[in-house]
GROMACS .gro file of C-alpha atoms in nm:
model
  297
    1MET     CA    1  -3.351  -4.076   2.464
    2ALA     CA    2  -3.492  -3.811   2.654
    3ARG     CA    3  -3.384  -3.453   2.572
    4THR     CA    4  -3.052  -3.368   2.725
    5ASP     CA    5  -3.027  -3.054   2.962
    6LEU     CA    6  -2.770  -2.804   2.839
    7ASN     CA    7  -2.647  -2.771   3.167
    8GLN     CA    8  -2.551  -3.128   3.203
    9LEU     CA    9  -2.343  -3.079   2.877
   10THR     CA   10  -2.163  -2.778   2.991
   11TRP     CA   11  -2.110  -2.943   3.354
   12PHE     CA   12  -1.951  -3.252   3.172
   13GLN     CA   13  -1.748  -3.022   2.973
   14ALA     CA   14  -1.617  -2.863   3.268
   15VAL     CA   15  -1.520  -3.208   3.455
   16ALA     CA   16  -1.363  -3.327   3.135
   17GLN     CA   17  -1.143  -3.025   3.082
   18GLU     CA   18  -1.044  -2.998   3.450
   19ARG     CA   19  -1.034  -3.378   3.491
   20SER     CA   20  -1.139  -3.325   3.835
   21PHE     CA   21  -1.489  -3.304   3.993
   22THR     CA   22  -1.358  -3.102   4.287
   23LYS     CA   23  -1.193  -2.830   4.056
   24ALA     CA   24  -1.491  -2.833   3.817
   25ALA     CA   25  -1.756  -2.787   4.094
   26ALA     CA   26  -1.539  -2.490   4.239
   27LYS     CA   27  -1.521  -2.328   3.877
   28LEU     CA   28  -1.911  -2.392   3.832
   29GLY     CA   29  -2.003  -2.288   4.180
   30VAL     CA   30  -2.197  -2.596   4.270
   31ALA     CA   31  -2.161  -2.891   4.531
   32GLN     CA   32  -1.943  -3.167   4.422
   33SER     CA   33  -2.220  -3.416   4.496
   34THR     CA   34  -2.469  -3.233   4.274
   35LEU     CA   35  -2.212  -3.233   3.975
   36SER     CA   36  -2.149  -3.598   4.016
   37HIS     CA   37  -2.512  -3.696   4.027
   38THR     CA   38  -2.571  -3.480   3.717
   39ILE     CA   39  -2.293  -3.629   3.536
   40LYS     CA   40  -2.437  -3.981   3.619
   41GLN     CA   41  -2.778  -3.887   3.491
   42LEU     CA   42  -2.626  -3.759   3.155
   43GLU     CA   43  -2.432  -4.108   3.106
   44ALA     CA   44  -2.766  -4.279   3.208
   45ARG     CA   45  -2.951  -4.107   2.952
   46MET     CA   46  -2.699  -4.163   2.690
   47GLY     CA   47  -2.643  -4.511   2.780
   48ILE     CA   48  -2.276  -4.486   2.774
   49ARG     CA   49  -1.980  -4.408   3.013
   50LEU     CA   50  -1.848  -4.058   2.953
   51LEU     CA   51  -1.580  -4.040   3.222
   52THR     CA   52  -1.332  -4.295   3.400
   53ARG     CA   53  -1.317  -4.224   3.766
   54THR     CA   54  -1.037  -4.330   4.011
   55THR     CA   55  -0.944  -4.233   4.351
   56ARG     CA   56  -0.672  -4.007   4.183
   57ASN     CA   57  -0.820  -3.861   3.865
   58VAL     CA   58  -1.095  -3.837   3.623
   59ALA     CA   59  -1.047  -3.888   3.236
   60PRO     CA   60  -1.285  -3.891   2.934
   61THR     CA   61  -1.349  -4.217   2.789
   62ALA     CA   62  -1.322  -4.246   2.424
   63ALA     CA   63  -1.690  -4.148   2.387
   64GLY     CA   64  -1.630  -3.863   2.639
   65GLU     CA   65  -1.333  -3.710   2.430
   66ARG     CA   66  -1.566  -3.718   2.142
   67LEU     CA   67  -1.840  -3.543   2.298
   68LEU     CA   68  -1.601  -3.299   2.440
   69ALA     CA   69  -1.462  -3.218   2.106
   70THR     CA   70  -1.820  -3.161   1.968
   71LEU     CA   71  -1.907  -2.957   2.261
   72THR     CA   72  -1.638  -2.717   2.314
   73PRO     CA   73  -1.649  -2.511   1.981
   74ARG     CA   74  -2.029  -2.499   1.995
   75ILE     CA   75  -2.037  -2.375   2.348
   76ALA     CA   76  -1.769  -2.131   2.295
   77GLU     CA   77  -1.969  -1.997   1.984
   78ILE     CA   78  -2.293  -1.975   2.199
   79GLU     CA   79  -2.120  -1.796   2.469
   80GLU     CA   80  -1.961  -1.537   2.216
   81GLU     CA   81  -2.291  -1.488   2.051
   82ILE     CA   82  -2.450  -1.410   2.378
   83ALA     CA   83  -2.158  -1.157   2.476
   84SER     CA   84  -2.193  -1.006   2.133
   85LEU     CA   85  -2.581  -0.953   2.166
   86THR     CA   86  -2.524  -0.802   2.512
   87ALA     CA   87  -2.252  -0.581   2.368
   88LEU     CA   88  -2.510  -0.419   2.127
   89GLY     CA   89  -2.673  -0.229   2.434
   90GLU     CA   90  -2.331  -0.120   2.555
   91LYS     CA   91  -2.104   0.178   2.448
   92PRO     CA   92  -1.812   0.055   2.230
   93SER     CA   93  -1.515   0.047   2.408
   94GLY     CA   94  -1.185  -0.127   2.441
   95SER     CA   95  -0.830  -0.138   2.298
   96ILE     CA   96  -0.726  -0.234   1.937
   97ARG     CA   97  -0.372  -0.313   1.810
   98LEU     CA   98  -0.329  -0.300   1.435
   99THR     CA   99  -0.015  -0.331   1.220
  100LEU     CA  100  -0.005  -0.177   0.867
  101SER     CA  101   0.185   0.040   0.617
  102ASP     CA  102   0.213   0.413   0.597
  103HIS     CA  103   0.029   0.422   0.277
  104ALA     CA  104  -0.242   0.222   0.425
  105LEU     CA  105  -0.289   0.451   0.712
  106GLU     CA  106  -0.289   0.755   0.526
  107SER     CA  107  -0.491   0.650   0.232
  108VAL     CA  108  -0.761   0.440   0.382
  109VAL     CA  109  -0.745   0.380   0.783
  110TRP     CA  110  -0.695   0.718   0.918
  111PRO     CA  111  -0.953   0.890   0.727
  112LYS     CA  112  -1.206   0.661   0.824
  113LEU     CA  113  -1.097   0.601   1.185
  114LYS     CA  114  -1.082   0.983   1.272
  115PRO     CA  115  -1.459   1.042   1.305
  116VAL     CA  116  -1.504   0.713   1.491
  117LEU     CA  117  -1.253   0.790   1.747
  118SER     CA  118  -1.384   1.142   1.791
  119ALA     CA  119  -1.741   1.007   1.851
  120TYR     CA  120  -1.635   0.713   2.075
  121PRO     CA  121  -1.361   0.799   2.304
  122ASP     CA  122  -1.374   0.485   2.505
  123ILE     CA  123  -1.213   0.304   2.195
  124SER     CA  124  -0.838   0.326   2.194
  125VAL     CA  125  -0.632   0.215   1.897
  126GLU     CA  126  -0.253   0.150   1.874
  127LEU     CA  127  -0.128   0.160   1.514
  128ILE     CA  128   0.209  -0.004   1.442
  129LEU     CA  129   0.349   0.119   1.096
  130ASP     CA  130   0.566  -0.080   0.906
  131SER     CA  131   0.565  -0.276   0.561
  132THR     CA  132   0.673  -0.611   0.683
  133PHE     CA  133   0.440  -0.925   0.711
  134ARG     CA  134   0.405  -0.984   1.068
  135ASN     CA  135   0.256  -1.270   1.265
  136ILE     CA  136  -0.024  -1.100   1.419
  137VAL     CA  137  -0.106  -1.394   1.655
  138GLU     CA  138   0.250  -1.439   1.800
  139GLU     CA  139   0.303  -1.054   1.798
  140GLY     CA  140  -0.016  -0.980   1.974
  141PHE     CA  141  -0.187  -0.774   1.722
  142ASP     CA  142  -0.565  -0.784   1.683
  143ALA     CA  143  -0.553  -0.733   1.313
  144GLY     CA  144  -0.330  -0.623   1.024
  145VAL     CA  145  -0.385  -0.426   0.698
  146ARG     CA  146  -0.235  -0.575   0.386
  147LEU     CA  147  -0.290  -0.593   0.004
  148GLY     CA  148  -0.564  -0.865  -0.077
  149GLU     CA  149  -0.321  -1.091  -0.279
  150SER     CA  150  -0.068  -1.091   0.021
  151VAL     CA  151  -0.320  -1.227   0.285
  152GLU     CA  152  -0.265  -1.579   0.410
  153LYS     CA  153  -0.574  -1.816   0.315
  154ASP     CA  154  -0.635  -1.919   0.690
  155MET     CA  155  -0.713  -1.550   0.773
  156ILE     CA  156  -1.042  -1.376   0.781
  157ALA     CA  157  -1.026  -1.090   0.523
  158VAL     CA  158  -1.248  -0.788   0.491
  159ARG     CA  159  -1.208  -0.539   0.220
  160ILE     CA  160  -1.145  -0.182   0.355
  161GLY     CA  161  -1.045   0.007   0.046
  162PRO     CA  162  -1.049   0.024  -0.344
  163ASP     CA  163  -0.814  -0.132  -0.585
  164TRP     CA  164  -0.516   0.112  -0.648
  165ARG     CA  165  -0.212   0.133  -0.872
  166LEU     CA  166   0.159   0.223  -0.869
  167VAL     CA  167   0.265   0.501  -1.106
  168ALA     CA  168   0.626   0.613  -1.214
  169VAL     CA  169   0.684   0.985  -1.163
  170ALA     CA  170   0.962   1.219  -1.210
  171SER     CA  171   1.034   1.591  -1.197
  172PRO     CA  172   1.004   1.787  -1.535
  173ALA     CA  173   1.363   1.889  -1.461
  174TYR     CA  174   1.486   1.531  -1.447
  175LEU     CA  175   1.290   1.444  -1.757
  176ASP     CA  176   1.438   1.730  -1.941
  177ALA     CA  177   1.783   1.633  -1.835
  178HIS     CA  178   1.759   1.228  -1.881
  179GLY     CA  179   1.466   1.200  -2.140
  180ILE     CA  180   1.123   1.025  -2.113
  181PRO     CA  181   1.126   0.631  -2.083
  182GLU     CA  182   0.903   0.462  -2.340
  183ARG     CA  183   0.914   0.117  -2.214
  184PRO     CA  184   0.979  -0.037  -1.849
  185GLN     CA  185   1.295  -0.193  -1.990
  186ASP     CA  186   1.416   0.169  -2.048
  187LEU     CA  187   1.440   0.238  -1.662
  188VAL     CA  188   1.761   0.058  -1.638
  189ARG     CA  189   1.929   0.334  -1.819
  190HIS     CA  190   1.762   0.595  -1.576
  191ILE     CA  191   1.826   0.691  -1.220
  192CYS     CA  192   1.554   0.565  -1.013
  193ILE     CA  193   1.436   0.590  -0.633
  194ASN     CA  194   1.439   0.252  -0.497
  195MET     CA  195   1.198   0.098  -0.234
  196ARG     CA  196   1.336  -0.133   0.015
  197HIS     CA  197   1.098  -0.432   0.073
  198GLU     CA  198   1.138  -0.509   0.435
  199THR     CA  199   0.992  -0.864   0.447
  200ALA     CA  200   1.213  -1.008   0.172
  201GLY     CA  201   1.514  -0.784   0.268
  202GLY     CA  202   1.577  -0.673  -0.097
  203LEU     CA  203   1.484  -0.399  -0.340
  204TYR     CA  204   1.143  -0.408  -0.479
  205ALA     CA  205   1.146  -0.503  -0.851
  206TRP     CA  206   0.899  -0.275  -1.020
  207GLU     CA  207   0.596  -0.457  -1.156
  208PHE     CA  208   0.456  -0.366  -1.470
  209GLN     CA  209   0.155  -0.495  -1.718
  210LYS     CA  210   0.037  -0.410  -2.052
  211ASP     CA  211  -0.195  -0.626  -2.283
  212GLY     CA  212  -0.133  -0.946  -2.078
  213GLN     CA  213   0.234  -0.890  -2.074
  214GLU     CA  214   0.393  -0.867  -1.726
  215LEU     CA  215   0.731  -0.723  -1.672
  216ARG     CA  216   0.947  -0.670  -1.355
  217VAL     CA  217   1.232  -0.444  -1.356
  218ARG     CA  218   1.511  -0.413  -1.108
  219VAL     CA  219   1.628  -0.024  -1.110
  220SER     CA  220   1.920   0.148  -0.969
  221GLY     CA  221   1.990   0.489  -0.831
  222GLN     CA  222   2.138   0.703  -0.559
  223LEU     CA  223   1.851   0.661  -0.317
  224ALA     CA  224   1.648   0.410  -0.164
  225PHE     CA  225   1.380   0.443   0.097
  226ASN     CA  226   1.112   0.217   0.288
  227ASN     CA  227   0.880   0.497   0.292
  228SER     CA  228   0.645   0.601  -0.030
  229TYR     CA  229   0.642   0.966   0.113
  230ALA     CA  230   1.008   1.026   0.132
  231MET     CA  231   1.032   0.884  -0.217
  232ILE     CA  232   0.786   1.145  -0.346
  233ASP     CA  233   0.985   1.423  -0.187
  234ALA     CA  234   1.294   1.294  -0.332
  235ALA     CA  235   1.139   1.280  -0.684
  236VAL     CA  236   1.010   1.629  -0.657
  237SER     CA  237   1.358   1.728  -0.572
  238GLY     CA  238   1.491   1.582  -0.903
  239TYR     CA  239   1.676   1.291  -0.756
  240GLY     CA  240   1.531   1.035  -1.014
  241ILE     CA  241   1.205   0.829  -1.119
  242ALA     CA  242   0.994   0.713  -0.829
  243TYR     CA  243   0.736   0.418  -0.837
  244VAL     CA  244   0.468   0.528  -0.588
  245PRO     CA  245   0.090   0.491  -0.522
  246GLU     CA  246  -0.107   0.699  -0.754
  247ASN     CA  247  -0.352   0.810  -0.481
  248ILE     CA  248  -0.083   0.985  -0.266
  249VAL     CA  249   0.093   1.171  -0.549
  250GLU     CA  250  -0.200   1.304  -0.720
  251ARG     CA  251  -0.135   1.665  -0.574
  252GLN     CA  252   0.208   1.675  -0.716
  253MET     CA  253   0.101   1.553  -1.058
  254ALA     CA  254  -0.172   1.809  -1.077
  255SER     CA  255   0.044   2.096  -0.952
  256GLY     CA  256   0.318   1.998  -1.217
  257GLU     CA  257   0.578   1.912  -0.963
  258LEU     CA  258   0.576   1.552  -1.085
  259VAL     CA  259   0.501   1.426  -1.436
  260GLN     CA  260   0.389   1.055  -1.491
  261VAL     CA  261   0.543   0.828  -1.716
  262LEU     CA  262   0.466   0.471  -1.849
  263ASP     CA  263   0.121   0.528  -1.772
  264ASP     CA  264  -0.028   0.239  -1.994
  265TRP     CA  265   0.198   0.025  -1.820
  266SER     CA  266   0.103   0.090  -1.471
  267PRO     CA  267  -0.125  -0.208  -1.337
  268PHE     CA  268  -0.380  -0.217  -1.063
  269PHE     CA  269  -0.335  -0.415  -0.739
  270ASP     CA  270  -0.578  -0.536  -0.499
  271GLY     CA  271  -0.699  -0.306  -0.244
  272TYR     CA  272  -0.628  -0.322   0.134
  273PHE     CA  273  -0.795  -0.584   0.359
  274LEU     CA  274  -0.817  -0.590   0.734
  275TYR     CA  275  -0.710  -0.932   0.836
  276TYR     CA  276  -0.744  -1.154   1.146
  277PRO     CA  277  -0.705  -1.495   1.262
  278SER     CA  278  -1.073  -1.570   1.364
  279ARG     CA  279  -1.433  -1.504   1.303
  280ARG     CA  280  -1.491  -1.486   1.690
  281GLN     CA  281  -1.361  -1.149   1.748
  282ASN     CA  282  -1.653  -1.039   1.987
  283LEU     CA  283  -1.477  -0.729   2.163
  284PRO     CA  284  -1.721  -0.464   2.085
  285ALA     CA  285  -1.472  -0.214   1.985
  286PHE     CA  286  -1.326  -0.468   1.738
  287LYS     CA  287  -1.640  -0.517   1.555
  288PHE     CA  288  -1.694  -0.153   1.560
  289ILE     CA  289  -1.364  -0.082   1.398
  290VAL     CA  290  -1.428  -0.347   1.142
  291ASP     CA  291  -1.757  -0.203   1.043
  292ALA     CA  292  -1.603   0.148   1.030
  293LEU     CA  293  -1.332   0.043   0.787
  294ARG     CA  294  -1.527  -0.176   0.587
  295HIS     CA  295  -1.524  -0.087   0.219
  296ARG     CA  296  -1.863   0.004   0.061
  297ASP     CA  297  -1.900   0.051  -0.323
   0.00000   0.00000   0.00000
């Protein structure tokens, strides 16, 4: 068969999707007679009918449906790659909407975004802070940030930060009054500062691990928060033991305001990943933000 003109394929796609020569011709900006003639040439070259034509409508044949299913993602990919290449010569601009936790923002995202936003004022970013697992497609987010172990398998995931761990900490005054827990099981006899797990609706069961042994301990106390920074403040004030990300409590531990306990039971968790539903995110601002946040060892 003679080599098929790409225009013939894209014009066939337009007619098959619009199911009308009139609408397709208007969309493509060509004469209807020219469009009809081109489709006939394509059918002649392929030796098969691609469209059924009646006085009222146009519909793809079985072969036409198969060709349309093959063409649509490939043409979209070509168009998106052309847009991406064109964008290389443009100044990054656009709006990005992200959902993430307060810890992800403070420990990973915001330190990396600050220099980018300062250098590129045409990029705007909306950051929605919560710890729930949102449906980013249905709720209109461009991407979300979540621990690697929590990202759905059908999402594209890009690591943006190193692994980290939770640590149990308390004030010296609290430990003097109540003693130091030697094992995770001892926490049930202590006053603990709980974390509300917004997605599940319950209180977070503290996770520990040592020598292959995993333990989950449900603790109790006077206070519960859905914010790690509030938990740290409460622990400094002597309200109990808190289980918080190590990298945001280092200052308080270094100053002696808080003391770490159960260090050898504190496991590492997967670091944060930026996740989104499609590889075809061609908005220049989005690609620029992904590259700025990407973790580099």
